[in-house]
């Protein structure tokens, strides 16, 4: 499996693996329609649109979007559109669900309610796939959106989900860094003690095909120069692809910092359900929305193939 180092490479890989059937919930939104049209034209997806049909058709005319081959299920109400989209997934007609003009909590509630039949025994978590200027690799950062204050047991599941996403998107042996405010285990920082416990689960991580280390400061985890200067050896320090933060606040803040201060972009996925859930921000530009859809489609295609 080819290592993907950029969004361009991800788009190419998704086109080679596709088309993957996807459904878009509340698709009456210009940016998501543009992204869906582009993804379908590239052979990445075969999309079904659920939303306000008249609004979708009007937007397509106004912006000259080609929606040929995209069935439209007329459902103007956001909550009902999300529920209908999940019914399409549950029926097997789609292998990815994409959030459109609907709030994330409504979208996730539709996907995870018992009636939808999409929940599994796995913990549901958020993984951001980041392209950051100056980095020679994609970064997978978790959990910045679902599990607010994870327990030790939940952190183990968060790591496992991130490993699965990284492997599904081309990282053969993910290097996972567990982040804290120190590069060593300190009793006065309980999170570092938890990290040591997680890192010690080496048999589990070997079975999942990953290398897990920590605690690390963020810069120690991703910069070889800083890792050497701080005399942090091993196979993770300075080379991590997967970054796991201690709680949703720290991860969400880090993600926003990467986006707004470093010019990075994030493709957001929620995993742990039967299918990938694509939860890009409504503020994302069309290209980022396209990459979000491609990431979900590629993950679904490779998961099914394996």
PDB file of C-alpha atoms in Angstrom, residues 23-252:
ATOM      1  CA  UNK A  23     -24.845   9.427   0.866  1.00  0.00           C
ATOM      2  CA  UNK A  24     -24.910  13.123   1.723  1.00  0.00           C
ATOM      3  CA  UNK A  25     -27.270  14.239   4.482  1.00  0.00           C
ATOM      4  CA  UNK A  26     -28.928  17.637   3.954  1.00  0.00           C
ATOM      5  CA  UNK A  27     -27.154  18.081   0.632  1.00  0.00           C
ATOM      6  CA  UNK A  28     -28.744  21.478  -0.135  1.00  0.00           C
ATOM      7  CA  UNK A  29     -25.480  23.372   0.367  1.00  0.00           C
ATOM      8  CA  UNK A  30     -23.289  24.803  -2.379  1.00  0.00           C
ATOM      9  CA  UNK A  31     -19.895  23.709  -1.011  1.00  0.00           C
ATOM     10  CA  UNK A  32     -20.851  20.102  -0.383  1.00  0.00           C
ATOM     11  CA  UNK A  33     -22.591  19.877  -3.766  1.00  0.00           C
ATOM     12  CA  UNK A  34     -19.489  21.229  -5.481  1.00  0.00           C
ATOM     13  CA  UNK A  35     -17.312  18.723  -3.618  1.00  0.00           C
ATOM     14  CA  UNK A  36     -19.672  15.841  -4.388  1.00  0.00           C
ATOM     15  CA  UNK A  37     -19.817  16.763  -8.065  1.00  0.00           C
ATOM     16  CA  UNK A  38     -16.024  16.902  -8.250  1.00  0.00           C
ATOM     17  CA  UNK A  39     -15.629  13.635  -6.338  1.00  0.00           C
ATOM     18  CA  UNK A  40     -18.053  11.874  -8.668  1.00  0.00           C
ATOM     19  CA  UNK A  41     -16.405  13.281 -11.795  1.00  0.00           C
ATOM     20  CA  UNK A  42     -13.033  11.971 -10.542  1.00  0.00           C
ATOM     21  CA  UNK A  43     -14.465   8.500  -9.988  1.00  0.00           C
ATOM     22  CA  UNK A  44     -14.030   8.680  -6.214  1.00  0.00           C
ATOM     23  CA  UNK A  45     -17.693   8.271  -5.264  1.00  0.00           C
ATOM     24  CA  UNK A  46     -21.148   7.463  -6.506  1.00  0.00           C
ATOM     25  CA  UNK A  47     -23.285   9.889  -4.518  1.00  0.00           C
ATOM     26  CA  UNK A  48     -26.889   9.899  -3.360  1.00  0.00           C
ATOM     27  CA  UNK A  49     -28.157  13.298  -2.225  1.00  0.00           C
ATOM     28  CA  UNK A  50     -30.721  13.634   0.555  1.00  0.00           C
ATOM     29  CA  UNK A  51     -32.126  17.109   1.078  1.00  0.00           C
ATOM     30  CA  UNK A  52     -34.328  19.867  -0.299  1.00  0.00           C
ATOM     31  CA  UNK A  53     -34.619  18.766  -3.922  1.00  0.00           C
ATOM     32  CA  UNK A  54     -35.716  22.126  -5.315  1.00  0.00           C
ATOM     33  CA  UNK A  55     -32.856  23.902  -3.508  1.00  0.00           C
ATOM     34  CA  UNK A  56     -30.342  21.312  -4.723  1.00  0.00           C
ATOM     35  CA  UNK A  57     -31.506  21.673  -8.321  1.00  0.00           C
ATOM     36  CA  UNK A  58     -31.471  25.479  -8.075  1.00  0.00           C
ATOM     37  CA  UNK A  59     -27.908  25.499  -6.717  1.00  0.00           C
ATOM     38  CA  UNK A  60     -26.816  23.125  -9.453  1.00  0.00           C
ATOM     39  CA  UNK A  61     -28.207  25.474 -12.107  1.00  0.00           C
ATOM     40  CA  UNK A  62     -26.774  28.615 -10.513  1.00  0.00           C
ATOM     41  CA  UNK A  63     -23.286  27.153 -10.143  1.00  0.00           C
ATOM     42  CA  UNK A  64     -23.371  24.936 -13.245  1.00  0.00           C
ATOM     43  CA  UNK A  65     -22.781  21.765 -11.268  1.00  0.00           C
ATOM     44  CA  UNK A  66     -23.089  18.400 -12.953  1.00  0.00           C
ATOM     45  CA  UNK A  67     -25.295  16.241 -10.751  1.00  0.00           C
ATOM     46  CA  UNK A  68     -25.914  13.619 -13.421  1.00  0.00           C
ATOM     47  CA  UNK A  69     -26.029  10.153 -11.941  1.00  0.00           C
ATOM     48  CA  UNK A  70     -26.750  11.449  -8.441  1.00  0.00           C
ATOM     49  CA  UNK A  71     -30.196  10.372  -7.195  1.00  0.00           C
ATOM     50  CA  UNK A  72     -31.909  13.035  -5.084  1.00  0.00           C
ATOM     51  CA  UNK A  73     -34.124  12.023  -2.167  1.00  0.00           C
ATOM     52  CA  UNK A  74     -36.385  14.979  -1.384  1.00  0.00           C
ATOM     53  CA  UNK A  75     -36.294  15.758   2.343  1.00  0.00           C
ATOM     54  CA  UNK A  76     -36.051  19.474   3.253  1.00  0.00           C
ATOM     55  CA  UNK A  77     -35.919  18.982   7.034  1.00  0.00           C
ATOM     56  CA  UNK A  78     -32.345  18.620   8.328  1.00  0.00           C
ATOM     57  CA  UNK A  79     -33.055  16.065  11.042  1.00  0.00           C
ATOM     58  CA  UNK A  80     -35.253  13.967   8.780  1.00  0.00           C
ATOM     59  CA  UNK A  81     -32.644  14.174   6.009  1.00  0.00           C
ATOM     60  CA  UNK A  82     -29.946  12.893   8.371  1.00  0.00           C
ATOM     61  CA  UNK A  83     -32.165  10.031   9.511  1.00  0.00           C
ATOM     62  CA  UNK A  84     -33.033   9.117   5.918  1.00  0.00           C
ATOM     63  CA  UNK A  85     -29.355   9.169   4.945  1.00  0.00           C
ATOM     64  CA  UNK A  86     -28.560   6.671   7.700  1.00  0.00           C
ATOM     65  CA  UNK A  87     -31.363   4.413   6.523  1.00  0.00           C
ATOM     66  CA  UNK A  88     -29.674   4.360   3.118  1.00  0.00           C
ATOM     67  CA  UNK A  89     -26.385   3.388   4.779  1.00  0.00           C
ATOM     68  CA  UNK A  90     -28.060   0.684   6.867  1.00  0.00           C
ATOM     69  CA  UNK A  91     -29.614  -0.796   3.730  1.00  0.00           C
ATOM     70  CA  UNK A  92     -26.160  -1.258   2.212  1.00  0.00           C
ATOM     71  CA  UNK A  93     -26.737   1.288  -0.557  1.00  0.00           C
ATOM     72  CA  UNK A  94     -23.966   3.553   0.786  1.00  0.00           C
ATOM     73  CA  UNK A  95     -20.679   2.827   2.566  1.00  0.00           C
ATOM     74  CA  UNK A  96     -19.960   6.386   3.739  1.00  0.00           C
ATOM     75  CA  UNK A  97     -22.222   9.070   5.239  1.00  0.00           C
ATOM     76  CA  UNK A  98     -21.311  12.718   4.618  1.00  0.00           C
ATOM     77  CA  UNK A  99     -22.556  15.701   6.615  1.00  0.00           C
ATOM     78  CA  UNK A 100     -24.046  18.484   4.518  1.00  0.00           C
ATOM     79  CA  UNK A 101     -26.133  21.457   5.690  1.00  0.00           C
ATOM     80  CA  UNK A 102     -26.838  19.930   9.077  1.00  0.00           C
ATOM     81  CA  UNK A 103     -25.298  20.501  12.478  1.00  0.00           C
ATOM     82  CA  UNK A 104     -22.754  17.903  13.565  1.00  0.00           C
ATOM     83  CA  UNK A 105     -24.671  16.829  16.726  1.00  0.00           C
ATOM     84  CA  UNK A 106     -27.807  16.197  14.650  1.00  0.00           C
ATOM     85  CA  UNK A 107     -25.812  14.250  12.051  1.00  0.00           C
ATOM     86  CA  UNK A 108     -24.058  12.107  14.660  1.00  0.00           C
ATOM     87  CA  UNK A 109     -27.264  11.498  16.606  1.00  0.00           C
ATOM     88  CA  UNK A 110     -28.887  10.201  13.432  1.00  0.00           C
ATOM     89  CA  UNK A 111     -25.946   7.882  12.794  1.00  0.00           C
ATOM     90  CA  UNK A 112     -25.577   6.584  16.336  1.00  0.00           C
ATOM     91  CA  UNK A 113     -29.176   6.210  17.494  1.00  0.00           C
ATOM     92  CA  UNK A 114     -30.110   2.608  18.103  1.00  0.00           C
ATOM     93  CA  UNK A 115     -32.714   2.559  15.333  1.00  0.00           C
ATOM     94  CA  UNK A 116     -30.084   3.324  12.692  1.00  0.00           C
ATOM     95  CA  UNK A 117     -28.275   0.057  13.362  1.00  0.00           C
ATOM     96  CA  UNK A 118     -24.838   1.546  12.674  1.00  0.00           C
ATOM     97  CA  UNK A 119     -23.294   1.323  16.127  1.00  0.00           C
ATOM     98  CA  UNK A 120     -20.693  -1.313  16.912  1.00  0.00           C
ATOM     99  CA  UNK A 121     -18.907  -2.355  20.101  1.00  0.00           C
ATOM    100  CA  UNK A 122     -16.139   0.121  19.303  1.00  0.00           C
ATOM    101  CA  UNK A 123     -15.889   3.564  20.857  1.00  0.00           C
ATOM    102  CA  UNK A 124     -16.879   6.323  18.426  1.00  0.00           C
ATOM    103  CA  UNK A 125     -14.093   8.893  18.029  1.00  0.00           C
ATOM    104  CA  UNK A 126     -12.977  11.775  15.824  1.00  0.00           C
ATOM    105  CA  UNK A 127      -9.784  11.642  13.766  1.00  0.00           C
ATOM    106  CA  UNK A 128      -8.533  14.669  11.864  1.00  0.00           C
ATOM    107  CA  UNK A 129      -6.356  13.993   8.820  1.00  0.00           C
ATOM    108  CA  UNK A 130      -4.090  17.021   8.472  1.00  0.00           C
ATOM    109  CA  UNK A 131      -1.981  18.352   5.633  1.00  0.00           C
ATOM    110  CA  UNK A 132       0.456  20.846   7.154  1.00  0.00           C
ATOM    111  CA  UNK A 133       2.846  23.051   5.137  1.00  0.00           C
ATOM    112  CA  UNK A 134       6.447  22.034   5.736  1.00  0.00           C
ATOM    113  CA  UNK A 135       5.659  18.446   6.716  1.00  0.00           C
ATOM    114  CA  UNK A 136       6.533  15.495   4.496  1.00  0.00           C
ATOM    115  CA  UNK A 137       3.641  13.409   5.751  1.00  0.00           C
ATOM    116  CA  UNK A 138      -0.015  13.576   6.684  1.00  0.00           C
ATOM    117  CA  UNK A 139      -0.763  13.845  10.404  1.00  0.00           C
ATOM    118  CA  UNK A 140      -3.611  12.038  12.153  1.00  0.00           C
ATOM    119  CA  UNK A 141      -4.773  13.903  15.263  1.00  0.00           C
ATOM    120  CA  UNK A 142      -7.330  12.664  17.785  1.00  0.00           C
ATOM    121  CA  UNK A 143      -9.779  13.105  19.532  1.00  0.00           C
ATOM    122  CA  UNK A 144     -10.827  16.686  18.973  1.00  0.00           C
ATOM    123  CA  UNK A 145     -14.562  16.313  18.664  1.00  0.00           C
ATOM    124  CA  UNK A 146     -16.347  13.381  20.289  1.00  0.00           C
ATOM    125  CA  UNK A 147     -14.982  12.026  23.588  1.00  0.00           C
ATOM    126  CA  UNK A 148     -14.741  15.034  25.889  1.00  0.00           C
ATOM    127  CA  UNK A 149     -12.768  13.722  28.867  1.00  0.00           C
ATOM    128  CA  UNK A 150     -11.695  10.175  28.018  1.00  0.00           C
ATOM    129  CA  UNK A 151     -11.005   7.598  30.690  1.00  0.00           C
ATOM    130  CA  UNK A 152      -7.906   5.426  30.510  1.00  0.00           C
ATOM    131  CA  UNK A 153      -9.908   2.667  28.840  1.00  0.00           C
ATOM    132  CA  UNK A 154     -11.368   5.114  26.326  1.00  0.00           C
ATOM    133  CA  UNK A 155      -7.912   6.489  25.520  1.00  0.00           C
ATOM    134  CA  UNK A 156      -6.821   2.991  24.565  1.00  0.00           C
ATOM    135  CA  UNK A 157      -9.779   2.799  22.155  1.00  0.00           C
ATOM    136  CA  UNK A 158      -8.995   6.273  20.805  1.00  0.00           C
ATOM    137  CA  UNK A 159      -5.476   5.094  19.980  1.00  0.00           C
ATOM    138  CA  UNK A 160      -6.797   1.945  18.301  1.00  0.00           C
ATOM    139  CA  UNK A 161      -9.235   3.886  16.122  1.00  0.00           C
ATOM    140  CA  UNK A 162      -6.528   6.317  15.037  1.00  0.00           C
ATOM    141  CA  UNK A 163      -4.220   3.434  14.148  1.00  0.00           C
ATOM    142  CA  UNK A 164      -6.971   1.891  12.010  1.00  0.00           C
ATOM    143  CA  UNK A 165      -7.520   5.169  10.146  1.00  0.00           C
ATOM    144  CA  UNK A 166      -3.804   5.755   9.575  1.00  0.00           C
ATOM    145  CA  UNK A 167      -3.304   2.211   8.304  1.00  0.00           C
ATOM    146  CA  UNK A 168      -6.389   2.484   6.113  1.00  0.00           C
ATOM    147  CA  UNK A 169      -4.999   5.653   4.561  1.00  0.00           C
ATOM    148  CA  UNK A 170      -1.601   4.211   3.736  1.00  0.00           C
ATOM    149  CA  UNK A 171       0.623   4.284   6.832  1.00  0.00           C
ATOM    150  CA  UNK A 172       1.832   0.685   7.075  1.00  0.00           C
ATOM    151  CA  UNK A 173       3.204   0.992  10.625  1.00  0.00           C
ATOM    152  CA  UNK A 174       1.815   4.124  12.288  1.00  0.00           C
ATOM    153  CA  UNK A 175       4.035   5.818  14.842  1.00  0.00           C
ATOM    154  CA  UNK A 176       1.736   7.062  17.590  1.00  0.00           C
ATOM    155  CA  UNK A 177       2.742   9.813  20.026  1.00  0.00           C
ATOM    156  CA  UNK A 178       0.734  10.327  23.203  1.00  0.00           C
ATOM    157  CA  UNK A 179       0.984  14.027  24.039  1.00  0.00           C
ATOM    158  CA  UNK A 180       1.350  15.772  27.377  1.00  0.00           C
ATOM    159  CA  UNK A 181       2.980  18.857  28.892  1.00  0.00           C
ATOM    160  CA  UNK A 182       6.165  16.916  29.618  1.00  0.00           C
ATOM    161  CA  UNK A 183       8.514  14.460  27.916  1.00  0.00           C
ATOM    162  CA  UNK A 184       8.695  12.211  30.960  1.00  0.00           C
ATOM    163  CA  UNK A 185       6.437  10.514  33.462  1.00  0.00           C
ATOM    164  CA  UNK A 186       5.780  12.853  36.390  1.00  0.00           C
ATOM    165  CA  UNK A 187       3.592  12.056  39.380  1.00  0.00           C
ATOM    166  CA  UNK A 188       2.396  15.664  39.478  1.00  0.00           C
ATOM    167  CA  UNK A 189       1.059  15.236  35.907  1.00  0.00           C
ATOM    168  CA  UNK A 190      -1.347  12.280  36.180  1.00  0.00           C
ATOM    169  CA  UNK A 191      -1.873  12.217  32.409  1.00  0.00           C
ATOM    170  CA  UNK A 192       1.758  11.153  31.967  1.00  0.00           C
ATOM    171  CA  UNK A 193       1.200   8.215  34.304  1.00  0.00           C
ATOM    172  CA  UNK A 194      -1.811   7.175  32.205  1.00  0.00           C
ATOM    173  CA  UNK A 195       0.282   7.478  29.065  1.00  0.00           C
ATOM    174  CA  UNK A 196       2.926   5.152  30.499  1.00  0.00           C
ATOM    175  CA  UNK A 197       0.193   2.591  31.160  1.00  0.00           C
ATOM    176  CA  UNK A 198      -1.082   2.860  27.576  1.00  0.00           C
ATOM    177  CA  UNK A 199       2.400   2.636  26.058  1.00  0.00           C
ATOM    178  CA  UNK A 200       3.055  -0.512  28.101  1.00  0.00           C
ATOM    179  CA  UNK A 201       0.341  -2.384  26.143  1.00  0.00           C
ATOM    180  CA  UNK A 202       2.970  -3.392  23.611  1.00  0.00           C
ATOM    181  CA  UNK A 203       1.419  -6.727  22.643  1.00  0.00           C
ATOM    182  CA  UNK A 204      -1.789  -4.959  21.691  1.00  0.00           C
ATOM    183  CA  UNK A 205      -0.016  -2.295  19.655  1.00  0.00           C
ATOM    184  CA  UNK A 206       2.154  -4.858  17.875  1.00  0.00           C
ATOM    185  CA  UNK A 207      -0.965  -6.834  16.991  1.00  0.00           C
ATOM    186  CA  UNK A 208      -2.537  -3.663  15.583  1.00  0.00           C
ATOM    187  CA  UNK A 209       0.582  -2.942  13.521  1.00  0.00           C
ATOM    188  CA  UNK A 210       1.688   0.255  15.253  1.00  0.00           C
ATOM    189  CA  UNK A 211       4.452   1.690  17.422  1.00  0.00           C
ATOM    190  CA  UNK A 212       3.160   3.668  20.401  1.00  0.00           C
ATOM    191  CA  UNK A 213       5.269   5.985  22.549  1.00  0.00           C
ATOM    192  CA  UNK A 214       5.057   8.800  25.060  1.00  0.00           C
ATOM    193  CA  UNK A 215       4.641  10.990  26.891  1.00  0.00           C
ATOM    194  CA  UNK A 216       5.853  13.577  24.398  1.00  0.00           C
ATOM    195  CA  UNK A 217       5.645  17.297  24.056  1.00  0.00           C
ATOM    196  CA  UNK A 218       4.137  18.159  20.688  1.00  0.00           C
ATOM    197  CA  UNK A 219       7.385  19.405  19.164  1.00  0.00           C
ATOM    198  CA  UNK A 220       9.326  16.403  20.450  1.00  0.00           C
ATOM    199  CA  UNK A 221       6.812  14.135  18.743  1.00  0.00           C
ATOM    200  CA  UNK A 222       7.075  15.660  15.272  1.00  0.00           C
ATOM    201  CA  UNK A 223      10.508  17.307  14.964  1.00  0.00           C
ATOM    202  CA  UNK A 224      13.596  15.085  14.583  1.00  0.00           C
ATOM    203  CA  UNK A 225      15.874  18.004  15.472  1.00  0.00           C
ATOM    204  CA  UNK A 226      14.053  18.750  18.714  1.00  0.00           C
ATOM    205  CA  UNK A 227      13.841  15.077  19.618  1.00  0.00           C
ATOM    206  CA  UNK A 228      17.618  14.781  19.198  1.00  0.00           C
ATOM    207  CA  UNK A 229      18.255  17.980  21.156  1.00  0.00           C
ATOM    208  CA  UNK A 230      16.166  16.618  24.027  1.00  0.00           C
ATOM    209  CA  UNK A 231      17.849  13.224  23.724  1.00  0.00           C
ATOM    210  CA  UNK A 232      14.590  11.432  23.077  1.00  0.00           C
ATOM    211  CA  UNK A 233      15.392   8.314  21.102  1.00  0.00           C
ATOM    212  CA  UNK A 234      13.206   5.455  19.959  1.00  0.00           C
ATOM    213  CA  UNK A 235      11.108   4.917  16.870  1.00  0.00           C
ATOM    214  CA  UNK A 236       8.391   7.490  17.601  1.00  0.00           C
ATOM    215  CA  UNK A 237      10.118  10.668  18.818  1.00  0.00           C
ATOM    216  CA  UNK A 238      10.396  13.201  16.006  1.00  0.00           C
ATOM    217  CA  UNK A 239       8.674  10.898  13.512  1.00  0.00           C
ATOM    218  CA  UNK A 240       5.079  10.501  14.680  1.00  0.00           C
ATOM    219  CA  UNK A 241       2.234  10.362  12.181  1.00  0.00           C
ATOM    220  CA  UNK A 242      -0.490   9.932  14.816  1.00  0.00           C
ATOM    221  CA  UNK A 243      -0.885  12.449  17.647  1.00  0.00           C
ATOM    222  CA  UNK A 244      -3.162  11.620  20.576  1.00  0.00           C
ATOM    223  CA  UNK A 245      -4.027  14.445  22.959  1.00  0.00           C
ATOM    224  CA  UNK A 246      -5.213  14.138  26.558  1.00  0.00           C
ATOM    225  CA  UNK A 247      -8.709  15.568  26.053  1.00  0.00           C
ATOM    226  CA  UNK A 248     -10.983  17.183  23.504  1.00  0.00           C
ATOM    227  CA  UNK A 249     -10.150  20.745  24.552  1.00  0.00           C
ATOM    228  CA  UNK A 250      -6.413  20.410  24.007  1.00  0.00           C
ATOM    229  CA  UNK A 251      -6.818  18.533  20.735  1.00  0.00           C
ATOM    230  CA  UNK A 252      -9.447  20.912  19.388  1.00  0.00           C
TER     231      UNK A 252
END
